XYZ file of N, CA, C and O in Angstrom:
868
model
N -12.548 -4.480 -12.239
C -12.602 -3.430 -11.214
C -11.287 -3.369 -10.457
O -10.564 -4.354 -10.356
N -11.006 -2.197 -9.899
C -9.757 -1.963 -9.185
C -10.034 -1.831 -7.690
O -10.960 -1.117 -7.283
N -9.216 -2.504 -6.912
C -9.382 -2.488 -5.459
C -8.087 -2.039 -4.796
O -6.997 -2.490 -5.167
N -8.235 -1.179 -3.805
C -7.097 -0.710 -3.027
C -7.447 -0.867 -1.549
O -8.457 -0.333 -1.086
N -6.627 -1.632 -0.836
C -6.842 -1.869 0.591
C -5.698 -1.212 1.353
O -4.524 -1.522 1.111
N -6.033 -0.310 2.286
C -5.004 0.488 2.957
C -5.126 0.444 4.471
O -6.233 0.342 5.025
N -3.976 0.540 5.114
C -3.911 0.689 6.563
C -2.801 1.697 6.861
O -2.164 2.211 5.937
N -2.575 1.977 8.114
C -1.541 2.935 8.495
C -0.665 2.364 9.589
O -1.100 1.513 10.378
N 0.583 2.832 9.623
C 1.514 2.477 10.699
C 2.283 3.731 11.088
O 2.618 4.557 10.245
N 2.574 3.836 12.386
C 3.209 5.044 12.879
C 2.161 6.073 13.265
O 0.966 5.788 13.278
N 2.624 7.271 13.568
C 1.722 8.326 14.019
C 2.160 9.662 13.427
O 3.330 10.020 13.490
N 1.201 10.385 12.849
C 1.500 11.668 12.208
C 1.645 12.829 13.190
O 2.257 13.838 12.867
N 1.049 12.706 14.359
C 0.974 13.855 15.263
C 2.362 14.339 15.677
O 3.298 13.557 15.855
N 2.485 15.645 15.837
C 3.787 16.262 16.149
C 4.361 15.774 17.474
O 5.581 15.787 17.668
N 3.503 15.325 18.398
C 3.981 14.875 19.704
C 4.394 13.403 19.717
O 4.896 12.918 20.736
N 4.168 12.701 18.626
C 4.570 11.301 18.565
C 6.069 11.194 18.309
O 6.631 11.949 17.514
N 6.744 10.240 18.952
C 8.177 10.060 18.722
C 8.494 9.390 17.384
O 9.660 9.341 16.980
N 7.472 8.872 16.700
C 7.704 8.198 15.417
C 8.257 9.171 14.383
O 7.676 10.234 14.145
N 9.344 8.800 13.741
C 9.851 9.618 12.641
C 9.049 9.363 11.363
O 8.786 10.286 10.599
N 8.686 8.103 11.152
C 8.030 7.739 9.897
C 6.557 7.402 10.127
O 6.179 6.804 11.138
N 5.754 7.801 9.179
C 4.344 7.432 9.125
C 4.104 6.816 7.751
O 4.567 7.341 6.738
N 3.406 5.694 7.716
C 3.184 4.987 6.459
C 1.710 4.698 6.261
O 1.014 4.265 7.188
N 1.231 4.973 5.061
C -0.055 4.441 4.608
C 0.271 3.469 3.486
O 0.962 3.830 2.523
N -0.178 2.250 3.635
C 0.188 1.254 2.638
C -0.758 0.072 2.644
O -1.633 -0.057 3.503
N -0.552 -0.804 1.670
C -1.403 -1.978 1.579
C -1.269 -2.677 0.246
O -0.168 -2.906 -0.239
N -2.405 -2.951 -0.371
C -2.446 -3.777 -1.576
C -3.348 -3.147 -2.632
O -4.450 -2.681 -2.322
N -2.852 -3.150 -3.867
C -3.686 -2.827 -5.028
C -3.884 -4.113 -5.818
O -2.930 -4.881 -6.022
N -5.103 -4.358 -6.280
C -5.341 -5.538 -7.107
C -6.516 -5.339 -8.056
O -7.462 -4.611 -7.757
N -6.426 -5.972 -9.214
C -7.579 -6.111 -10.102
C -7.936 -7.590 -10.214
O -8.593 -8.014 -11.156
N -7.473 -8.357 -9.226
C -7.701 -9.800 -9.184
C -8.127 -10.178 -7.765
O -7.545 -11.063 -7.130
N -9.142 -9.512 -7.280
C -9.537 -9.565 -5.873
C -9.816 -10.983 -5.370
O -9.275 -11.408 -4.336
N -10.631 -11.735 -6.079
C -11.071 -13.047 -5.589
C -9.895 -14.004 -5.408
O -9.792 -14.697 -4.385
N -8.994 -14.041 -6.383
C -7.863 -14.969 -6.312
C -6.868 -14.562 -5.219
O -6.315 -15.426 -4.518
N -6.644 -13.255 -5.084
C -5.713 -12.773 -4.054
C -6.261 -13.114 -2.664
O -5.530 -13.590 -1.790
N -7.552 -12.884 -2.467
C -8.162 -13.188 -1.169
C -8.071 -14.680 -0.871
O -7.714 -15.091 0.244
N -8.371 -15.509 -1.851
C -8.317 -16.960 -1.652
C -6.910 -17.399 -1.263
O -6.728 -18.216 -0.350
N -5.908 -16.859 -1.950
C -4.527 -17.210 -1.661
C -4.135 -16.782 -0.251
O -3.475 -17.536 0.486
N -4.547 -15.574 0.153
C -4.186 -15.103 1.488
C -4.874 -15.922 2.570
O -4.269 -16.192 3.619
N -6.111 -16.320 2.367
C -6.814 -17.131 3.371
C -6.035 -18.419 3.640
O -5.894 -18.858 4.789
N -5.502 -19.018 2.592
C -4.694 -20.236 2.755
C -3.430 -19.941 3.565
O -3.064 -20.699 4.474
N -2.749 -18.847 3.229
C -1.539 -18.451 3.971
C -1.893 -18.159 5.427
O -1.173 -18.559 6.362
N -3.002 -17.473 5.629
C -3.477 -17.100 6.959
C -3.690 -18.338 7.828
O -3.225 -18.401 8.974
N -4.362 -19.334 7.280
C -4.661 -20.543 8.049
C -3.399 -21.350 8.347
O -3.254 -21.916 9.438
N -2.474 -21.373 7.402
C -1.203 -22.077 7.625
C -0.422 -21.436 8.775
O 0.141 -22.134 9.631
N -0.395 -20.099 8.787
C 0.342 -19.394 9.846
C -0.323 -19.575 11.204
O 0.355 -19.751 12.219
N -1.644 -19.531 11.225
C -2.352 -19.704 12.494
C -2.105 -21.096 13.068
O -1.970 -21.267 14.289
N -2.055 -22.083 12.190
C -1.758 -23.441 12.654
C -0.343 -23.502 13.226
O -0.106 -24.091 14.282
N 0.599 -22.850 12.543
C 1.987 -22.828 12.999
C 2.118 -22.117 14.347
O 2.902 -22.528 15.214
N 1.336 -21.030 14.528
C 1.422 -20.218 15.742
C 0.458 -20.673 16.839
O 0.340 -20.021 17.870
N -0.254 -21.784 16.576
C -1.247 -22.301 17.525
C -2.323 -21.272 17.850
O -2.733 -21.108 19.007
N -2.776 -20.576 16.830
C -3.831 -19.582 16.994
C -5.168 -20.165 16.553
O -5.234 -20.993 15.642
N -6.237 -19.704 17.197
C -7.576 -20.074 16.765
C -7.846 -19.466 15.394
O -7.475 -18.323 15.136
N -8.498 -20.210 14.502
C -8.757 -19.718 13.150
C -9.658 -18.490 13.133
O -9.655 -17.730 12.173
N -10.437 -18.291 14.199
C -11.342 -17.140 14.247
C -10.644 -15.864 14.739
O -11.199 -14.777 14.643
N -9.433 -16.002 15.257
C -8.686 -14.839 15.755
C -8.053 -14.087 14.586
O -7.511 -14.699 13.668
N -8.137 -12.765 14.628
C -7.529 -11.965 13.563
C -6.006 -12.058 13.634
O -5.408 -11.898 14.694
N -5.387 -12.315 12.489
C -3.927 -12.392 12.404
C -3.387 -10.995 12.120
O -3.423 -10.509 10.998
N -2.862 -10.357 13.155
C -2.347 -8.995 13.023
C -0.835 -9.005 12.808
O -0.131 -9.929 13.214
N -0.356 -7.931 12.192
C 1.079 -7.799 11.959
C 1.855 -7.873 13.268
O 2.982 -8.379 13.305
N 1.257 -7.377 14.351
C 1.936 -7.356 15.650
C 2.240 -8.760 16.161
O 3.119 -8.930 17.015
N 1.528 -9.772 15.656
C 1.757 -11.144 16.101
C 2.901 -11.823 15.344
O 3.285 -12.939 15.679
N 3.402 -11.191 14.303
C 4.357 -11.830 13.408
C 5.736 -11.202 13.527
O 5.863 -9.992 13.738
N 6.762 -12.012 13.365
C 8.105 -11.444 13.300
C 8.371 -10.971 11.872
O 7.584 -11.213 10.958
N 9.495 -10.293 11.690
C 9.787 -9.685 10.390
C 9.915 -10.739 9.293
O 9.448 -10.534 8.161
N 10.513 -11.862 9.610
C 10.680 -12.922 8.609
C 9.331 -13.447 8.137
O 9.125 -13.675 6.933
N 8.401 -13.625 9.054
C 7.063 -14.123 8.704
C 6.307 -13.119 7.844
O 5.636 -13.484 6.874
N 6.443 -11.828 8.192
C 5.769 -10.795 7.395
C 6.353 -10.715 5.989
O 5.612 -10.630 4.996
N 7.660 -10.729 5.899
C 8.318 -10.683 4.584
C 7.911 -11.883 3.738
O 7.709 -11.777 2.529
N 7.772 -13.038 4.376
C 7.391 -14.262 3.660
C 5.993 -14.130 3.064
O 5.762 -14.523 1.922
N 5.062 -13.548 3.823
C 3.708 -13.329 3.306
C 3.742 -12.396 2.106
O 3.113 -12.644 1.073
N 4.488 -11.300 2.240
C 4.587 -10.320 1.155
C 5.120 -10.976 -0.116
O 4.557 -10.809 -1.204
N 6.184 -11.750 0.011
C 6.807 -12.370 -1.159
C 5.879 -13.423 -1.783
O 5.778 -13.518 -3.009
N 5.194 -14.205 -0.947
C 4.277 -15.227 -1.471
C 3.131 -14.600 -2.266
O 2.761 -15.083 -3.343
N 2.570 -13.517 -1.753
C 1.437 -12.892 -2.441
C 1.858 -12.256 -3.758
O 1.039 -12.110 -4.666
N 3.125 -11.895 -3.863
C 3.591 -11.314 -5.126
C 3.610 -12.327 -6.270
O 3.758 -11.945 -7.431
N 3.457 -13.607 -5.936
C 3.368 -14.633 -6.973
C 2.068 -14.513 -7.760
O 1.960 -15.002 -8.885
N 1.077 -13.860 -7.170
C -0.256 -13.785 -7.769
C -0.306 -12.701 -8.845
O 0.284 -11.631 -8.699
N -1.030 -12.983 -9.909
C -1.238 -11.987 -10.965
C -2.139 -10.868 -10.455
O -3.086 -11.102 -9.706
N -1.840 -9.646 -10.890
C -2.715 -8.511 -10.587
C -2.650 -8.031 -9.158
O -3.588 -7.414 -8.654
N -1.551 -8.291 -8.469
C -1.414 -7.883 -7.075
C -0.137 -7.067 -6.904
O 0.932 -7.480 -7.334
N -0.246 -5.874 -6.294
C 0.898 -4.998 -6.063
C 0.888 -4.502 -4.621
O -0.183 -4.215 -4.060
N 2.064 -4.388 -4.038
C 2.214 -3.801 -2.713
C 2.452 -2.313 -2.903
O 3.354 -1.919 -3.648
N 1.658 -1.493 -2.243
C 1.751 -0.050 -2.445
C 1.914 0.650 -1.103
O 1.527 0.127 -0.057
N 2.499 1.842 -1.146
C 2.629 2.589 0.088
C 3.249 3.956 -0.124
O 3.864 4.224 -1.154
N 3.060 4.803 0.863
C 3.705 6.112 0.879
C 4.327 6.300 2.255
O 3.681 6.088 3.287
N 5.607 6.650 2.268
C 6.365 6.821 3.502
C 6.528 8.312 3.773
O 7.066 9.048 2.949
N 6.060 8.752 4.928
C 6.171 10.154 5.326
C 7.313 10.287 6.329
O 7.308 9.635 7.373
N 8.285 11.106 5.998
C 9.393 11.398 6.908
C 9.067 12.703 7.641
O 9.223 13.800 7.099
N 8.611 12.584 8.867
C 8.163 13.751 9.623
C 9.293 14.736 9.917
O 9.043 15.927 10.113
N 10.520 14.251 9.945
C 11.648 15.131 10.236
C 11.878 16.146 9.111
O 12.522 17.170 9.318
N 11.357 15.843 7.920
C 11.619 16.694 6.762
C 10.392 17.458 6.272
O 10.482 18.194 5.299
N 9.268 17.303 6.937
C 8.033 17.912 6.433
C 8.036 19.431 6.498
O 7.454 20.104 5.656
N 8.640 19.971 7.545
C 8.647 21.421 7.697
C 7.376 21.964 8.317
O 7.183 23.182 8.379
N 6.491 21.068 8.781
C 5.267 21.502 9.461
C 5.058 20.625 10.692
O 5.512 19.486 10.738
N 4.363 21.177 11.686
C 3.977 20.401 12.859
C 2.500 20.051 12.713
O 1.657 20.929 12.525
N 2.205 18.779 12.817
C 0.858 18.310 12.502
C 0.022 18.161 13.764
O 0.342 17.378 14.662
N -1.074 18.931 13.839
C -2.033 18.836 14.938
C -3.304 18.133 14.476
O -3.788 17.215 15.116
N -3.870 18.605 13.356
C -5.127 18.038 12.857
C -4.805 16.852 11.939
O -4.689 16.980 10.724
N -4.703 15.699 12.558
C -4.201 14.515 11.856
C -5.062 14.152 10.661
O -4.546 13.806 9.595
N -6.392 14.219 10.804
C -7.264 13.718 9.735
C -7.093 14.505 8.436
O -7.211 13.941 7.347
N -6.778 15.810 8.543
C -6.588 16.609 7.332
C -5.353 16.139 6.569
O -5.374 16.003 5.341
N -4.288 15.889 7.285
C -3.056 15.420 6.651
C -3.171 13.961 6.221
O -2.565 13.547 5.235
N -3.950 13.185 6.969
C -4.210 11.789 6.598
C -4.856 11.749 5.214
O -4.428 10.993 4.331
N -5.873 12.571 4.999
C -6.522 12.645 3.689
C -5.531 13.073 2.609
O -5.521 12.531 1.502
N -4.693 14.033 2.947
C -3.699 14.536 1.998
C -2.704 13.442 1.608
O -2.350 13.288 0.429
N -2.238 12.681 2.585
C -1.271 11.623 2.312
C -1.879 10.551 1.411
O -1.231 10.075 0.469
N -3.128 10.168 1.669
C -3.788 9.189 0.797
C -3.906 9.747 -0.622
O -3.666 9.043 -1.605
N -4.257 11.010 -0.731
C -4.369 11.610 -2.067
C -3.034 11.595 -2.791
O -2.966 11.298 -3.993
N -1.945 11.886 -2.077
C -0.625 11.852 -2.700
C -0.246 10.438 -3.140
O 0.387 10.251 -4.179
N -0.648 9.445 -2.375
C -0.411 8.062 -2.787
C -1.185 7.749 -4.063
O -0.634 7.165 -5.006
N -2.450 8.154 -4.125
C -3.243 7.913 -5.336
C -2.662 8.666 -6.530
O -2.612 8.121 -7.648
N -2.235 9.910 -6.315
C -1.583 10.670 -7.393
C -0.400 9.883 -7.966
O -0.207 9.807 -9.183
N 0.390 9.319 -7.062
C 1.579 8.553 -7.480
C 1.166 7.304 -8.263
O 1.740 7.002 -9.316
N 0.182 6.564 -7.766
C -0.230 5.320 -8.426
C -0.872 5.590 -9.783
O -0.765 4.764 -10.703
N -1.513 6.742 -9.917
C -2.058 7.145 -11.223
C -0.916 7.550 -12.153
O -0.892 7.182 -13.331
N 0.046 8.287 -11.623
C 1.173 8.761 -12.430
C 1.957 7.606 -13.039
O 2.391 7.673 -14.210
N 2.136 6.522 -12.273
C 2.889 5.377 -12.790
C 1.982 4.402 -13.545
O 2.407 3.317 -13.931
N 0.719 4.804 -13.720
C -0.249 4.043 -14.517
C -0.638 2.699 -13.898
O -1.026 1.773 -14.615
N -0.533 2.600 -12.577
C -1.059 1.406 -11.913
C -2.573 1.525 -11.782
O -3.307 0.631 -12.197
N -3.030 2.635 -11.215
C -4.463 2.909 -11.177
C -4.867 3.500 -12.514
O -4.303 4.495 -12.967
N -5.855 2.876 -13.152
C -6.366 3.346 -14.448
C -7.508 4.324 -14.204
O -8.357 4.103 -13.341
N -7.543 5.411 -14.974
C -8.515 6.484 -14.716
C -9.409 6.786 -15.908
O -9.913 7.893 -16.040
N -9.620 5.818 -16.780
C -10.539 6.039 -17.891
C -11.970 6.127 -17.362
O -12.256 5.724 -16.230
N -12.850 6.636 -18.189
C -14.203 6.972 -17.740
C -14.960 5.765 -17.177
O -15.759 5.903 -16.264
N -14.730 4.591 -17.699
C -15.483 3.419 -17.264
C -14.847 2.695 -16.076
O -15.386 1.687 -15.609
N -13.712 3.186 -15.611
C -13.040 2.534 -14.493
C -13.613 3.008 -13.156
O -14.060 4.136 -13.013
N -13.569 2.095 -12.183
C -13.949 2.432 -10.813
C -12.857 1.966 -9.870
O -12.243 0.927 -10.091
N -12.625 2.748 -8.832
C -11.667 2.365 -7.806
C -12.427 2.169 -6.496
O -13.125 3.068 -6.034
N -12.275 0.987 -5.923
C -12.868 0.694 -4.625
C -11.770 0.776 -3.570
O -10.897 -0.086 -3.490
N -11.813 1.854 -2.804
C -10.809 2.126 -1.787
C -11.339 1.647 -0.438
O -12.370 2.121 0.041
N -10.643 0.693 0.166
C -11.090 0.056 1.408
C -10.071 0.320 2.509
O -8.878 0.040 2.344
N -10.557 0.839 3.638
C -9.670 1.311 4.698
C -10.086 0.724 6.041
O -11.280 0.586 6.334
N -9.088 0.379 6.861
C -9.351 -0.065 8.225
C -9.928 1.122 9.010
O -9.308 2.181 9.094
N -11.107 0.926 9.564
C -11.786 2.052 10.221
C -11.403 2.224 11.688
O -11.870 3.154 12.346
N -10.523 1.368 12.200
C -10.249 1.383 13.638
C -9.674 2.706 14.125
O -9.872 3.090 15.272
N -8.945 3.403 13.245
C -8.311 4.654 13.678
C -9.088 5.894 13.247
O -8.650 7.008 13.472
N -10.254 5.694 12.627
C -11.022 6.829 12.111
C -12.065 7.302 13.118
O -12.742 6.493 13.749
N -12.207 8.602 13.230
C -13.292 9.158 14.020
C -14.558 9.175 13.172
O -14.501 9.325 11.957
N -15.707 9.044 13.831
C -16.985 8.995 13.116
C -17.154 10.199 12.196
O -17.572 10.072 11.057
N -16.786 11.402 12.679
C -17.008 12.615 11.898
C -16.095 12.701 10.681
O -16.307 13.530 9.792
N -15.051 11.856 10.650
C -14.104 11.909 9.539
C -14.439 10.920 8.420
O -13.814 10.951 7.354
N -15.433 10.059 8.654
C -15.711 8.954 7.726
C -16.011 9.452 6.316
O -15.537 8.896 5.334
N -16.823 10.513 6.193
C -17.204 10.977 4.860
C -16.220 11.972 4.253
O -16.265 12.232 3.051
N -15.339 12.526 5.068
C -14.502 13.608 4.575
C -13.507 13.140 3.521
O -13.215 13.868 2.574
N -12.984 11.928 3.641
C -11.991 11.441 2.687
C -12.588 11.284 1.297
O -12.012 11.758 0.311
N -13.729 10.632 1.199
C -14.339 10.422 -0.119
C -14.667 11.759 -0.777
O -14.406 11.952 -1.970
N -15.214 12.688 -0.021
C -15.537 14.008 -0.579
C -14.266 14.736 -1.030
O -14.241 15.378 -2.086
N -13.223 14.644 -0.230
C -11.952 15.287 -0.564
C -11.372 14.706 -1.856
O -10.925 15.442 -2.747
N -11.370 13.382 -1.977
C -10.815 12.739 -3.165
C -11.638 13.049 -4.410
O -11.081 13.285 -5.495
N -12.941 13.045 -4.289
C -13.793 13.356 -5.434
C -13.585 14.800 -5.889
O -13.577 15.082 -7.089
N -13.433 15.707 -4.927
C -13.172 17.101 -5.288
C -11.853 17.212 -6.046
O -11.772 17.885 -7.085
N -10.827 16.539 -5.556
C -9.516 16.617 -6.185
C -9.509 15.998 -7.578
O -9.052 16.624 -8.549
N -9.994 14.770 -7.682
C -9.860 14.053 -8.952
C -10.951 14.411 -9.965
O -10.666 14.570 -11.155
N -12.197 14.530 -9.513
C -13.292 14.761 -10.451
C -13.482 16.227 -10.815
O -13.897 16.542 -11.932
N -13.144 17.137 -9.893
C -13.335 18.561 -10.175
C -12.002 19.225 -10.543
O -11.863 19.804 -11.623
N -11.011 19.130 -9.666
C -9.742 19.816 -9.933
C -8.992 19.198 -11.111
O -8.477 19.907 -11.972
N -8.941 17.865 -11.161
C -8.191 17.203 -12.231
C -9.086 16.745 -13.390
O -8.595 16.217 -14.378
N -10.396 16.944 -13.234
C -11.375 16.659 -14.299
C -11.311 15.214 -14.791
O -11.499 14.919 -15.967
N -11.052 14.288 -13.879
C -11.074 12.870 -14.216
C -12.491 12.343 -14.074
O -13.242 12.782 -13.207
N -12.852 11.385 -14.903
C -14.224 10.906 -14.949
C -14.450 9.589 -14.213
O -15.565 9.107 -14.128
N -13.387 9.002 -13.716
C -13.583 7.690 -13.091
C -14.148 7.844 -11.679
O -14.059 8.893 -11.058
N -14.724 6.765 -11.146
C -15.422 6.810 -9.872
C -14.538 6.278 -8.746
O -13.826 5.289 -8.910
N -14.609 6.956 -7.609
C -13.910 6.504 -6.403
C -14.966 6.173 -5.345
O -15.826 6.998 -5.036
N -14.896 4.959 -4.826
C -15.817 4.520 -3.786
C -15.007 4.172 -2.547
O -14.135 3.311 -2.598
N -15.283 4.850 -1.433
C -14.515 4.636 -0.204
C -15.362 3.863 0.801
O -16.505 4.237 1.084
N -14.801 2.772 1.333
C -15.477 1.971 2.349
C -14.547 1.773 3.537
O -13.328 1.683 3.379
N -15.139 1.694 4.729
C -14.375 1.484 5.952
C -14.782 0.149 6.563
O -15.970 -0.167 6.644
N -13.785 -0.617 6.989
C -14.044 -1.983 7.427
C -13.457 -2.249 8.808
O -12.407 -1.726 9.160
N -14.155 -3.115 9.531
C -13.584 -3.725 10.717
C -12.646 -4.815 10.208
O -13.081 -5.758 9.540
N -11.368 -4.695 10.502
C -10.397 -5.630 9.938
C -10.675 -7.082 10.338
O -10.285 -8.007 9.628
N -11.370 -7.278 11.457
C -11.718 -8.639 11.873
C -12.617 -9.327 10.844
O -12.662 -10.552 10.769
N -13.329 -8.512 10.047
C -14.305 -9.071 9.112
C -13.858 -8.964 7.659
O -14.645 -9.252 6.751
N -12.625 -8.550 7.431
C -12.173 -8.368 6.056
C -10.722 -8.842 5.921
O -9.806 -8.192 6.402
N -10.542 -9.980 5.261
C -9.204 -10.554 5.111
C -8.251 -9.618 4.377
O -7.058 -9.544 4.690
N -8.767 -8.886 3.380
C -7.878 -8.044 2.587
C -7.411 -6.814 3.356
O -6.309 -6.312 3.121
N -8.222 -6.333 4.278
C -7.772 -5.247 5.153
C -6.704 -5.785 6.108
O -5.758 -5.073 6.467
N -6.815 -7.056 6.494
C -5.772 -7.687 7.299
C -4.456 -7.770 6.515
O -3.376 -7.567 7.072
N -4.562 -8.073 5.222
C -3.372 -8.078 4.367
C -2.737 -6.688 4.360
O -1.514 -6.542 4.471
N -3.570 -5.650 4.236
C -3.064 -4.273 4.226
C -2.318 -3.960 5.515
O -1.278 -3.291 5.499
N -2.825 -4.445 6.635
C -2.161 -4.247 7.929
C -0.754 -4.829 7.902
O 0.217 -4.179 8.316
N -0.616 -6.040 7.381
C 0.685 -6.704 7.342
C 1.632 -5.994 6.372
O 2.807 -5.762 6.675
N 1.123 -5.636 5.191
C 1.955 -4.958 4.203
C 2.430 -3.600 4.723
O 3.613 -3.243 4.605
N 1.511 -2.841 5.290
C 1.832 -1.495 5.769
C 2.839 -1.550 6.910
O 3.817 -0.792 6.933
N 2.622 -2.455 7.841
C 3.519 -2.591 8.972
C 4.915 -3.024 8.526
O 5.925 -2.567 9.075
N 4.977 -3.881 7.507
C 6.269 -4.322 6.974
C 7.031 -3.144 6.361
O 8.236 -2.971 6.599
N 6.335 -2.323 5.579
C 6.952 -1.137 4.984
C 7.463 -0.193 6.071
O 8.577 0.340 5.991
N 6.651 0.009 7.106
C 7.012 0.917 8.204
C 8.260 0.423 8.939
O 9.164 1.200 9.242
N 8.312 -0.874 9.193
C 9.482 -1.444 9.861
C 10.738 -1.291 9.014
O 11.807 -0.957 9.524
N 10.609 -1.544 7.720
C 11.769 -1.419 6.833
C 12.240 0.029 6.753
O 13.447 0.304 6.731
N 11.295 0.974 6.710
C 11.649 2.392 6.596
C 12.554 2.845 7.741
O 13.377 3.752 7.567
N 12.437 2.214 8.895
C 13.226 2.604 10.064
C 14.602 1.934 10.112
O 15.427 2.292 10.948
N 14.825 0.999 9.210
C 16.078 0.258 9.228
C 17.199 1.036 8.539
O 16.972 1.678 7.513
N 18.424 0.963 9.057
C 19.560 1.598 8.366
C 19.840 0.953 7.014
O 20.488 1.551 6.162
N 19.329 -0.277 6.809
C 19.502 -0.982 5.538
C 18.193 -1.026 4.766
O 17.863 -2.031 4.129
N 17.430 0.064 4.821
C 16.092 0.054 4.215
C 16.134 -0.211 2.711
O 15.310 -0.956 2.181
N 17.094 0.375 2.013
C 17.164 0.165 0.557
C 17.395 -1.302 0.214
O 16.758 -1.852 -0.697
N 18.281 -1.961 0.967
C 18.544 -3.367 0.729
C 17.346 -4.234 1.036
O 17.027 -5.183 0.293
N 16.633 -3.926 2.117
C 15.449 -4.703 2.494
C 14.320 -4.511 1.492
O 13.597 -5.458 1.163
N 14.161 -3.286 0.992
C 13.128 -3.065 -0.022
C 13.453 -3.824 -1.307
O 12.564 -4.356 -1.966
N 14.734 -3.883 -1.670
C 15.118 -4.669 -2.849
C 14.809 -6.148 -2.645
O 14.324 -6.832 -3.557
N 15.061 -6.655 -1.443
C 14.752 -8.050 -1.131
C 13.248 -8.296 -1.202
O 12.798 -9.335 -1.710
N 12.485 -7.331 -0.712
C 11.027 -7.461 -0.709
C 10.453 -7.447 -2.118
O 9.425 -8.062 -2.392
N 11.141 -6.768 -3.002
C 10.612 -6.539 -4.355
C 11.146 -7.567 -5.352
O 11.473 -7.234 -6.486
N 11.203 -8.815 -4.958
C 11.763 -9.854 -5.825
C 10.985 -10.026 -7.120
O 11.539 -10.422 -8.141
N 9.698 -9.749 -7.090
C 8.854 -9.939 -8.267
C 8.545 -8.635 -8.993
O 7.728 -8.599 -9.906
N 9.178 -7.542 -8.553
C 8.959 -6.259 -9.222
C 7.565 -5.707 -9.039
O 7.038 -5.018 -9.916
N 6.964 -5.965 -7.875
C 5.583 -5.534 -7.652
C 5.444 -4.590 -6.467
O 4.377 -4.455 -5.880
N 6.532 -3.937 -6.127
C 6.510 -2.968 -5.038
C 6.365 -1.570 -5.627
O 7.134 -1.174 -6.503
N 5.382 -0.815 -5.156
C 5.131 0.540 -5.653
C 5.045 1.482 -4.456
O 3.991 1.674 -3.866
N 6.206 2.041 -4.084
C 6.283 2.867 -2.885
C 6.866 4.227 -3.222
O 7.858 4.325 -3.952
N 6.255 5.278 -2.697
C 6.792 6.630 -2.865
C 7.063 7.231 -1.491
O 6.646 6.680 -0.466
N 7.763 8.351 -1.470
C 8.096 9.012 -0.213
C 7.571 10.449 -0.223
O 7.591 11.113 -1.270
N 7.117 10.890 0.913
C 6.646 12.269 1.078
C 7.510 12.930 2.129
O 7.481 12.539 3.306
N 8.312 13.900 1.723
C 9.184 14.581 2.670
C 8.904 16.091 2.723
O 9.611 16.827 3.383
N 7.843 16.510 2.007
C 7.498 17.926 2.029
C 6.020 18.089 1.697
O 5.499 17.449 0.787
N 5.334 18.920 2.471
C 3.925 19.234 2.201
C 3.875 20.358 1.190
O 4.436 21.425 1.401
N 3.233 20.108 0.023
C 3.119 21.151 -1.000
C 1.670 21.285 -1.432
O 0.878 20.383 -1.274
């Protein structure tokens, strides 16, 4: 089975000063081993930072070196890829008011990209379990993403594989916590004048799969 864990960094709204908005996280077909490895990394960092083991380890608590170290360590695992889509709001050509509509669109563009590069497999017997941090979602928007994706892939593109969307409290899901760290790392790098060099450093194992969205089409 295929698992995709996603979070967001930055803000899409036209009134936000953020230039970049990122949806990113982790793709894996080796869920159990990746989770086990991250739990070990998580506990080591909490001990180093004198944090209680029950406290959620958020990207905001970590410096850039610590986040990069987690990303590089997890790339040692088989079947694990760092994925993301970077939105450059300065180049979109639209002012975004209804965030949830564009949020769904950005996720769809990320999935289109991951399918195009053959990371996500779309044969009839395949299933994709898409897991998202629900902290930024409004209740009325919870079902709209799954319906939107099914319409696009199963009806418009006539693909037969199944998409299952779940929303999680990140406090209760280690892999959504991983997505938070990965996404925040991508967002921080995107703002750097040396972003290309930092992405090359991050991609030591050739497991970085990131695309850019600079125009709504």
